[in-house]
CSV table of C-alpha atoms and ligand atoms in Angstrom, one decimal:
chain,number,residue,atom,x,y,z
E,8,UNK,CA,35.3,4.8,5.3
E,9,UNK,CA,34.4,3.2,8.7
E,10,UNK,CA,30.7,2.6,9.3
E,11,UNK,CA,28.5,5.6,10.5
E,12,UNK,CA,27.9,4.9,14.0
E,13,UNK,CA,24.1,4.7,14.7
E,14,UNK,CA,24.1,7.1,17.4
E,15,UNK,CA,24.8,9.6,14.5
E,16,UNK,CA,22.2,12.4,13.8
E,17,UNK,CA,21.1,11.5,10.7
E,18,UNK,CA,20.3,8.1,12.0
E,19,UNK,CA,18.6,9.4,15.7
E,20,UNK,CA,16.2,11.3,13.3
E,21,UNK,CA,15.6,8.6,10.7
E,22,UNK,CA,15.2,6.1,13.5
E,23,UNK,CA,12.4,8.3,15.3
E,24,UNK,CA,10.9,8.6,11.4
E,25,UNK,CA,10.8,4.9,11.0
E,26,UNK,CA,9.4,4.6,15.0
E,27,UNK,CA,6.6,7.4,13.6
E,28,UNK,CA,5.8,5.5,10.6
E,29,UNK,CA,5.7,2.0,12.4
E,30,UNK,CA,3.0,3.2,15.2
E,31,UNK,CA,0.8,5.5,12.1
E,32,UNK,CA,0.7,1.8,10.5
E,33,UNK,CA,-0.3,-0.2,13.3
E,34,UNK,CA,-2.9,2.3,13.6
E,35,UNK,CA,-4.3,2.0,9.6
E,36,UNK,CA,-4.0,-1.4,10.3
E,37,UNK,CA,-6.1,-1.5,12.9
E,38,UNK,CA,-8.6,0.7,11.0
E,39,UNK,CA,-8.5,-1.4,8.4
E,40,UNK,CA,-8.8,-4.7,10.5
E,41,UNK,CA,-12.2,-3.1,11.2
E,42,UNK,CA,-13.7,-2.2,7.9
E,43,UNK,CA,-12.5,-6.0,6.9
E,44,UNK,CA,-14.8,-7.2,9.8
E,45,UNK,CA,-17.4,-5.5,9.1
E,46,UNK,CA,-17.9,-6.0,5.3
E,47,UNK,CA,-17.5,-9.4,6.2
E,48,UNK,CA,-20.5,-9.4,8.4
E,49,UNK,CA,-21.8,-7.9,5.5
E,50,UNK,CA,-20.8,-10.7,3.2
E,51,UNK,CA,-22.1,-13.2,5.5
E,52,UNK,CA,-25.7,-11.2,5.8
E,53,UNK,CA,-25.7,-11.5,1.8
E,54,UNK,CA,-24.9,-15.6,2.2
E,55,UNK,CA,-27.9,-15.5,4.1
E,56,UNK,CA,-30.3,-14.0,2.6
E,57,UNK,CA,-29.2,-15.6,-0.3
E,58,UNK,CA,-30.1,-18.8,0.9
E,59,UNK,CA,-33.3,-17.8,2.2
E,60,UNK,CA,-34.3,-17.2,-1.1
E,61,UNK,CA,-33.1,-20.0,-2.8
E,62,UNK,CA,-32.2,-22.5,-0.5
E,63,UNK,CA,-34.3,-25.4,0.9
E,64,UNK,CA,-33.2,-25.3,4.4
E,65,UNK,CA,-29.8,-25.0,4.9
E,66,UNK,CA,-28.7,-25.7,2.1
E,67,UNK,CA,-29.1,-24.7,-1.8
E,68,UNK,CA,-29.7,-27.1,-4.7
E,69,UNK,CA,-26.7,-26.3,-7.0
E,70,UNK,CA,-29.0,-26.8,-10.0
E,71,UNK,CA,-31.5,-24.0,-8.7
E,72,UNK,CA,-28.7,-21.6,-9.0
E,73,UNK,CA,-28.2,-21.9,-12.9
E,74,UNK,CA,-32.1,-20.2,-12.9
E,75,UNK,CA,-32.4,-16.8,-14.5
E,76,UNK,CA,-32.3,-14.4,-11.6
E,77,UNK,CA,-35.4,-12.4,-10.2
E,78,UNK,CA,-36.3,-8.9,-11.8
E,79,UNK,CA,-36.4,-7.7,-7.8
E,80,UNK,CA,-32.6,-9.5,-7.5
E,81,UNK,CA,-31.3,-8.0,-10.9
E,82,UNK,CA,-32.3,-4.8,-10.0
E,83,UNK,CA,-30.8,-4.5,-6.4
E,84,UNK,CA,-27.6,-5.8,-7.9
E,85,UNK,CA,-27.8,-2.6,-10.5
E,86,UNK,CA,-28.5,-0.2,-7.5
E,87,UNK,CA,-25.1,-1.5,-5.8
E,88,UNK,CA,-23.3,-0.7,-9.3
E,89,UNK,CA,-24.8,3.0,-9.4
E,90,UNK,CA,-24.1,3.4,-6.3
E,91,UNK,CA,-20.6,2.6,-6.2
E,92,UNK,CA,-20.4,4.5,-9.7
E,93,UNK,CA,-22.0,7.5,-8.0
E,94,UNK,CA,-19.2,7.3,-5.2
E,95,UNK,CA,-16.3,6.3,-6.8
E,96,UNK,CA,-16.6,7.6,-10.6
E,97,UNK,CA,-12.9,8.0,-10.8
E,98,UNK,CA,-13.0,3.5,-10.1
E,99,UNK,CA,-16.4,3.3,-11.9
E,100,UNK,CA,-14.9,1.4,-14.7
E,101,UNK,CA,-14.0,-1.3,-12.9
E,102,UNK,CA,-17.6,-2.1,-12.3
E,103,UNK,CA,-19.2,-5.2,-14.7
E,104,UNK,CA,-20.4,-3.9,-17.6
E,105,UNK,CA,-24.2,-3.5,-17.1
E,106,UNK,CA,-25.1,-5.6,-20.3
E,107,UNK,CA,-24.0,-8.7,-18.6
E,108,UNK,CA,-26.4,-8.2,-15.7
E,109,UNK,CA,-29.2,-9.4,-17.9
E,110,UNK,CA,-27.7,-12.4,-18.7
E,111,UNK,CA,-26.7,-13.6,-15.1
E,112,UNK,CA,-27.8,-16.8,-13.5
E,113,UNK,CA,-28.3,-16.9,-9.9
E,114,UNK,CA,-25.0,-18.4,-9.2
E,115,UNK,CA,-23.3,-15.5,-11.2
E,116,UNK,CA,-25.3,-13.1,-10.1
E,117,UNK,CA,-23.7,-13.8,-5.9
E,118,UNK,CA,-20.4,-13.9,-7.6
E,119,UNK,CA,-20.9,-10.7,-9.0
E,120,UNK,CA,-22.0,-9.1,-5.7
E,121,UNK,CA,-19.0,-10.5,-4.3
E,122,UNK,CA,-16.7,-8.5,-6.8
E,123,UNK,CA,-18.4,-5.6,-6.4
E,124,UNK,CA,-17.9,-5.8,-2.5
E,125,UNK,CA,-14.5,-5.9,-2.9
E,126,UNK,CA,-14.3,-3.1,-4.8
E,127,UNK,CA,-16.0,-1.3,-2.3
E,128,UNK,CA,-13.6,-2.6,0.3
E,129,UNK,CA,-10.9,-1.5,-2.4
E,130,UNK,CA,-12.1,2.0,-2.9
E,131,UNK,CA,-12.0,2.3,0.9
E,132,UNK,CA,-8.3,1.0,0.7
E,133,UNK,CA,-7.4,3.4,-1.7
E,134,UNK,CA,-8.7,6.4,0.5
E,135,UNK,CA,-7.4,5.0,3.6
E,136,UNK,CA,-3.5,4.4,2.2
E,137,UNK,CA,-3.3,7.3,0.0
E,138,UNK,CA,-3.8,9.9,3.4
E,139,UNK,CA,-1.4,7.6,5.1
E,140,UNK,CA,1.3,7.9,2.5
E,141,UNK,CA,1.0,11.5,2.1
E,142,UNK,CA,2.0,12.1,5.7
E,143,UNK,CA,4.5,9.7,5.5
E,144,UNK,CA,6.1,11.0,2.4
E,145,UNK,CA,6.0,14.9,3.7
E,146,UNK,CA,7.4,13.5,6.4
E,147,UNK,CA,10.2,12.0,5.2
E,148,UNK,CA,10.8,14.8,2.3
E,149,UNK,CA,10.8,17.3,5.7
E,150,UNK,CA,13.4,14.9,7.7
E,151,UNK,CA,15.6,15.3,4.4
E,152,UNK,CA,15.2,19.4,4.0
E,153,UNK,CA,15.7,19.6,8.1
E,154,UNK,CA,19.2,17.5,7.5
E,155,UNK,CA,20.1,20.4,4.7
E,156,UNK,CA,18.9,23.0,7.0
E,157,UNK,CA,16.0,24.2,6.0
E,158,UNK,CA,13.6,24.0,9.3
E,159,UNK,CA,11.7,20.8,9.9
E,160,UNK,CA,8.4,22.0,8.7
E,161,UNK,CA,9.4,22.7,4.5
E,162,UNK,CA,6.9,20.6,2.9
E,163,UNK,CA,3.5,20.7,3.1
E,164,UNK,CA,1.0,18.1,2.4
E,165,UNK,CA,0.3,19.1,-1.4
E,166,UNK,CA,4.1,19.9,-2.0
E,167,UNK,CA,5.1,18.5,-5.2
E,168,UNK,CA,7.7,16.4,-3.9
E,169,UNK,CA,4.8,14.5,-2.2
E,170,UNK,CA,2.4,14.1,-5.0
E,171,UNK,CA,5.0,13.7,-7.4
E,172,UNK,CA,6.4,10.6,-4.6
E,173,UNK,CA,3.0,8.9,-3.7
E,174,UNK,CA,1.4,6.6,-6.4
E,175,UNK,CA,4.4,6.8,-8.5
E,176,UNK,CA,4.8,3.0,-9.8
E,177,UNK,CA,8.1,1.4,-9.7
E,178,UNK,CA,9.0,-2.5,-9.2
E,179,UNK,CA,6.8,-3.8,-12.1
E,180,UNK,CA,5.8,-0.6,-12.9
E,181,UNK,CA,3.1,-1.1,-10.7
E,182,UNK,CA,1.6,1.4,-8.1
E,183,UNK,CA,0.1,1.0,-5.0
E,184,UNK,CA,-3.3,1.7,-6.3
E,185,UNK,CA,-3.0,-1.0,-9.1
E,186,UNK,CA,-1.6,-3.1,-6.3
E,187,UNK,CA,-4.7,-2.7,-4.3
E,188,UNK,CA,-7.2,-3.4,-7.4
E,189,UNK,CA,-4.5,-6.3,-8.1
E,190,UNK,CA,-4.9,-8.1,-4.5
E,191,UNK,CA,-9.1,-7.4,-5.0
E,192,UNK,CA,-9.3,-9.0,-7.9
E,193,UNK,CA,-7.8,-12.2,-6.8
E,194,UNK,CA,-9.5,-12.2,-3.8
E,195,UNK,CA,-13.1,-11.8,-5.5
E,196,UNK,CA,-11.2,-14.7,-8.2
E,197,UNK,CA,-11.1,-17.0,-4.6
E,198,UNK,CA,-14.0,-16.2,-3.0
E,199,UNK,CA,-16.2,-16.6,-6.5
E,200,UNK,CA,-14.7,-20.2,-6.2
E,201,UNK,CA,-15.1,-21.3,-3.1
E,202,UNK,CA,-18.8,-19.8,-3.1
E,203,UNK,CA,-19.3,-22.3,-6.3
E,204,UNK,CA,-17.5,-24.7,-5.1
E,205,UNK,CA,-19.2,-25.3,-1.3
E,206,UNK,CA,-22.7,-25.0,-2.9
E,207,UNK,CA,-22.2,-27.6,-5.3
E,208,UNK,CA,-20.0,-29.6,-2.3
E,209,UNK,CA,-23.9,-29.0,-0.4
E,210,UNK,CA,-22.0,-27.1,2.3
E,211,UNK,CA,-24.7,-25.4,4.4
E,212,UNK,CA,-25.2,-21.4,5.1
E,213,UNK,CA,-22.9,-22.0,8.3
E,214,UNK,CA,-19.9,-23.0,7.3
E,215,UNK,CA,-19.8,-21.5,3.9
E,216,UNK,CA,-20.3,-18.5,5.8
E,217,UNK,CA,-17.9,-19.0,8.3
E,218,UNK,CA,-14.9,-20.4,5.1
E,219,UNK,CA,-16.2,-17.2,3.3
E,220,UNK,CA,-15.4,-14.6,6.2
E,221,UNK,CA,-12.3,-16.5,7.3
E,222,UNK,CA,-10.8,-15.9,3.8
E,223,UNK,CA,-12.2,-12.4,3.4
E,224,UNK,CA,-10.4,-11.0,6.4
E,225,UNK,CA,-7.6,-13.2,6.1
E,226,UNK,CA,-5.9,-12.5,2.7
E,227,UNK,CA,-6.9,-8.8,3.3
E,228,UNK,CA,-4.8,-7.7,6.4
E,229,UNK,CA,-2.0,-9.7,5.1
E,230,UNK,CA,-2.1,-8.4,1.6
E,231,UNK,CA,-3.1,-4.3,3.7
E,232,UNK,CA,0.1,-4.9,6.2
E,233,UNK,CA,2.6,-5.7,2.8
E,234,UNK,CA,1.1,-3.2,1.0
E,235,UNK,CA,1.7,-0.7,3.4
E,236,UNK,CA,5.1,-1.8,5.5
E,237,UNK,CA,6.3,-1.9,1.3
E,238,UNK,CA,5.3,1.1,-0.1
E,239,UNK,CA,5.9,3.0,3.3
E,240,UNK,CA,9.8,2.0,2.9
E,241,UNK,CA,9.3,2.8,-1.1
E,242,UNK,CA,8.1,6.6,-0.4
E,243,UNK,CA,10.3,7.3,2.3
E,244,UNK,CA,13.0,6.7,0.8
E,245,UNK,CA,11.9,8.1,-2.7
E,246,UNK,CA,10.9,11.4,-1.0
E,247,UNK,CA,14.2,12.0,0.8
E,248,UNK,CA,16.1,10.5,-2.4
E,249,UNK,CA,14.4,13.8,-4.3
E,250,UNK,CA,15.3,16.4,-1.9
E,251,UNK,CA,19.1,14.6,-1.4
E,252,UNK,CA,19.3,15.2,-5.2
E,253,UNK,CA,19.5,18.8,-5.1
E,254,UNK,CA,22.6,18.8,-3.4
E,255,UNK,CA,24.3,15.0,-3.9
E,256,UNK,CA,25.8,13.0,-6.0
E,257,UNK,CA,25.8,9.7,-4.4
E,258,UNK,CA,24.5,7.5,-1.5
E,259,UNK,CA,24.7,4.4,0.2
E,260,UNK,CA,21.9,1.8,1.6
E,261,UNK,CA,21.1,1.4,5.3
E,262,UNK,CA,20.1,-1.9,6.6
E,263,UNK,CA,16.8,-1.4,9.2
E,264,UNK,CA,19.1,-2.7,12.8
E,265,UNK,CA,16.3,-4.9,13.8
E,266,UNK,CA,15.5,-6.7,9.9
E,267,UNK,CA,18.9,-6.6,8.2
E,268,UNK,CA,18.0,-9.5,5.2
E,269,UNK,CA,21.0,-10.8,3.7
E,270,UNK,CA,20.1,-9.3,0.2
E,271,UNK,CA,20.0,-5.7,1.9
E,272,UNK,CA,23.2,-6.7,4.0
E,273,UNK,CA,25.2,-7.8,0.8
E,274,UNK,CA,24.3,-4.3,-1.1
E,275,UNK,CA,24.9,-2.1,2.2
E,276,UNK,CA,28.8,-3.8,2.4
E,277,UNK,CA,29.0,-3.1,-1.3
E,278,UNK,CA,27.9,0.4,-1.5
E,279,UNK,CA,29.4,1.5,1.5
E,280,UNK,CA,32.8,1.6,-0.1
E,281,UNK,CA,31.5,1.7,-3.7
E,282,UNK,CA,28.1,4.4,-3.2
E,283,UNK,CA,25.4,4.4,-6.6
E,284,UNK,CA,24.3,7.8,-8.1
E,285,UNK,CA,21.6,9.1,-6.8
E,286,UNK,CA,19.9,9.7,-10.0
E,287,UNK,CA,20.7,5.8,-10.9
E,288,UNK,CA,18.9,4.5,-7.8
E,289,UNK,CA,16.1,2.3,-8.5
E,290,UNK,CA,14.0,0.9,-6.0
E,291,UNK,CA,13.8,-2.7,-6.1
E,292,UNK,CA,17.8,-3.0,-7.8
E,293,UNK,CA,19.9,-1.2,-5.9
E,294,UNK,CA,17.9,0.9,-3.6
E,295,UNK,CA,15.4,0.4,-1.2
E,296,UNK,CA,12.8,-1.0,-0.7
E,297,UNK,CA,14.5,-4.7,-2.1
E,298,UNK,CA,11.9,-7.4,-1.4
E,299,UNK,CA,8.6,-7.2,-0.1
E,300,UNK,CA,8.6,-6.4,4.1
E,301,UNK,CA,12.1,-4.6,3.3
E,302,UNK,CA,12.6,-1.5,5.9
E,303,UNK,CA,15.9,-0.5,4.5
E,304,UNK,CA,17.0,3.5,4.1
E,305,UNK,CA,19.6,5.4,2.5
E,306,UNK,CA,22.3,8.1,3.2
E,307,UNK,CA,23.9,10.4,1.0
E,308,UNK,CA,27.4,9.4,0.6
E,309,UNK,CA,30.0,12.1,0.5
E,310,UNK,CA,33.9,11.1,0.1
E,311,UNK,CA,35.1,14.8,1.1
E,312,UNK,CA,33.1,16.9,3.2
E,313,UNK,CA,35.0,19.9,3.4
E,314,UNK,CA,34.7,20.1,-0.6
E,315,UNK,CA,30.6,19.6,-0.2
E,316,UNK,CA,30.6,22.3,2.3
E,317,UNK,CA,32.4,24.6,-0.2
E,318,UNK,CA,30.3,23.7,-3.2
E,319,UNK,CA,27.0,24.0,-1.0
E,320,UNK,CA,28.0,27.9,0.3
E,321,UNK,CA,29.1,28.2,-4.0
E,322,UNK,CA,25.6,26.8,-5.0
E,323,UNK,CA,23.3,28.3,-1.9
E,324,UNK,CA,25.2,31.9,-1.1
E,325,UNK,CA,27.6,32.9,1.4
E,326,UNK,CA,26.0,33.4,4.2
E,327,UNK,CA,25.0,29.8,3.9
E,328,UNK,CA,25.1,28.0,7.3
E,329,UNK,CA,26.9,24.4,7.4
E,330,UNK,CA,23.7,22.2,6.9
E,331,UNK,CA,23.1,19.7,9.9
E,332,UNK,CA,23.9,16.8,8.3
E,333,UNK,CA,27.2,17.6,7.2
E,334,UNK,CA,27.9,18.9,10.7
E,335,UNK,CA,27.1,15.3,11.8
E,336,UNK,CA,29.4,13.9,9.2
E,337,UNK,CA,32.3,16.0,10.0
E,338,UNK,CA,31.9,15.4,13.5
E,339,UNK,CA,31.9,12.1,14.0
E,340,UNK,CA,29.1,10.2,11.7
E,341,UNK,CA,26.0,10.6,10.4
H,423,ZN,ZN1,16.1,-4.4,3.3
């Protein structure tokens, strides 16, 4: 079978998909890009007063921070936890258990506000992604039903092929949301040591501040634009693979034109004479997405059309109208 000619239906629509998807994640990014900014300000408004409190100019003693911390200090830390418990109950048991409050030095006690910022920032994550990969997921679940002939607005946003698509784990059995806590707990693991590490170094508030921020912001729009490029190419191609189901057998990996990676390009010449089940695709192995910033797709493969267009009128009625995509197929490509 010759290679579907991009031009195809199927791959107009899937391209102007991918083009949707690409500008909705520039624009979360962008979002995101702000909230990192601003809890770093916040971060560096917490440096300072820290060393208000405890520092001798502009710089803190590193022996004065193994002190027992204030009552007034202990119990502003404990308001943060309620309060992020009285937000966020379903992360509340991420939170430090209480107990260990009490025993905190003054050291411990900044490195502890620094985790439970980044919980914050991660419960904000979580909000932000999981909207964003509902729309995407309808929308790809819709492109699918559309190609089958069903109207392009099937799906709506609480359809079961999008909750059951979102948050589902799969490489490592790991979900987006775990990946999120995942990428916060490292971070807070980082910024816990450089914190020690520049007081005891006698950095001043400035440039622990500044190394602080540059981090904060840093590691989290990387990790944010992964997280999202990877899981957007994971649920689009998991929604569509569900619908497809219903009515194939088989299909056959796309390379993205512009980011074809040799591992992609090695499985696309494979299954394009030699297609996998569509109930044997898994994502990661022989599906998409394959690696991290992968923007590969998938199309159902068909060896005779004219038999699928019998066994679709068989399975739907006859009065069943040739579904658009097979209409591409027979005509020229998908
Ligand atoms: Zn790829």
């Amino acid at each position: 079978m010759p290679s579907s000619p991009a031009s195809g239906y199927w791959s107009r629509r899937q391209r102007a998909l991918l083009e949707q998807l690409e500008r909705d994640e520039a624009r979360l990014n962008a979002r995101l890009a702000e909230v990192y900014e601003r809890e770093a300000a916040r971060l560096e408004r917490d440096i300072a007063a820290y060393y208000a409190e405890y520092g001798e100019g502009a710089v803190i003693e590193y022996r004065t921070l193994l002190q027992s911390l204030s009552d007034a200090d202990r119990r502003l830390l404990m308001e943060r936890m309620d309060d992020f418990a009285a937000k966020h109950p379903q992360w509340a048991h991420l939170l430090p258990v209480r107990e260990t409050v009490y025993m905190l030095d003054r050291l411990e006690a900044m490195q502890t506000a620094i985790r439970i910022q980044q919980l914050e920032v991660g419960a904000i994550e979580q909000q932000e992604l999981d909207a964003h990969f509902r729309e995407q997921a309808r929308r790809a679940a819709n492109l699918a039903v559309e190609a089958l002939g069903f109207g392009s607005d099937f799906y709506a946003i609480n359809a079961p092929v999008v909750s059951d698509t979102v948050g589902a784990a799969w490489a490592k059995g790991e979900s987006y949301s775990e990946r999120i806590w995942a990428n916060r707990e490292k971070l807070a693991a980082y910024l816990n040591d450089d914190f020690a590490k520049a007081v005891a170094r006698g950095d001043g508030f400035k440039r622990i501040a500044a190394d602080l921020c540059e981090r904060f912001v840093g590691v989290s729009v990387r990790d944010a634009r992964r997280l999202a490029f990877t899981e957007g190419t994971f649920l689009l191609n998991e929604a569509q693979r569900k619908v497809f189901a219903a009515d194939f057998d088989e299909c056959r990996i796309v390379c993205a034109d512009s980011r074809a990676c040799p591992v992609c390009k090695a499985l696309e010449d494979k299954q394009e004479s030699d297609p996998i089940r569509l109930d044997e695709a898994v994502p990661g192995v022989n599906f998409p997405p394959l690696h991290p910033w992968c923007r590969c797709s998938h199309v159902p493969a068909v060896a005779d059309w004219d038999e699928w267009i019998d066994g679709y009128v068989a399975r739907h009625g006859g009065d069943a109208v040739t579904p658009p995509i097979a209409k591409a197929a027979k005509g020229g490509g998908l």
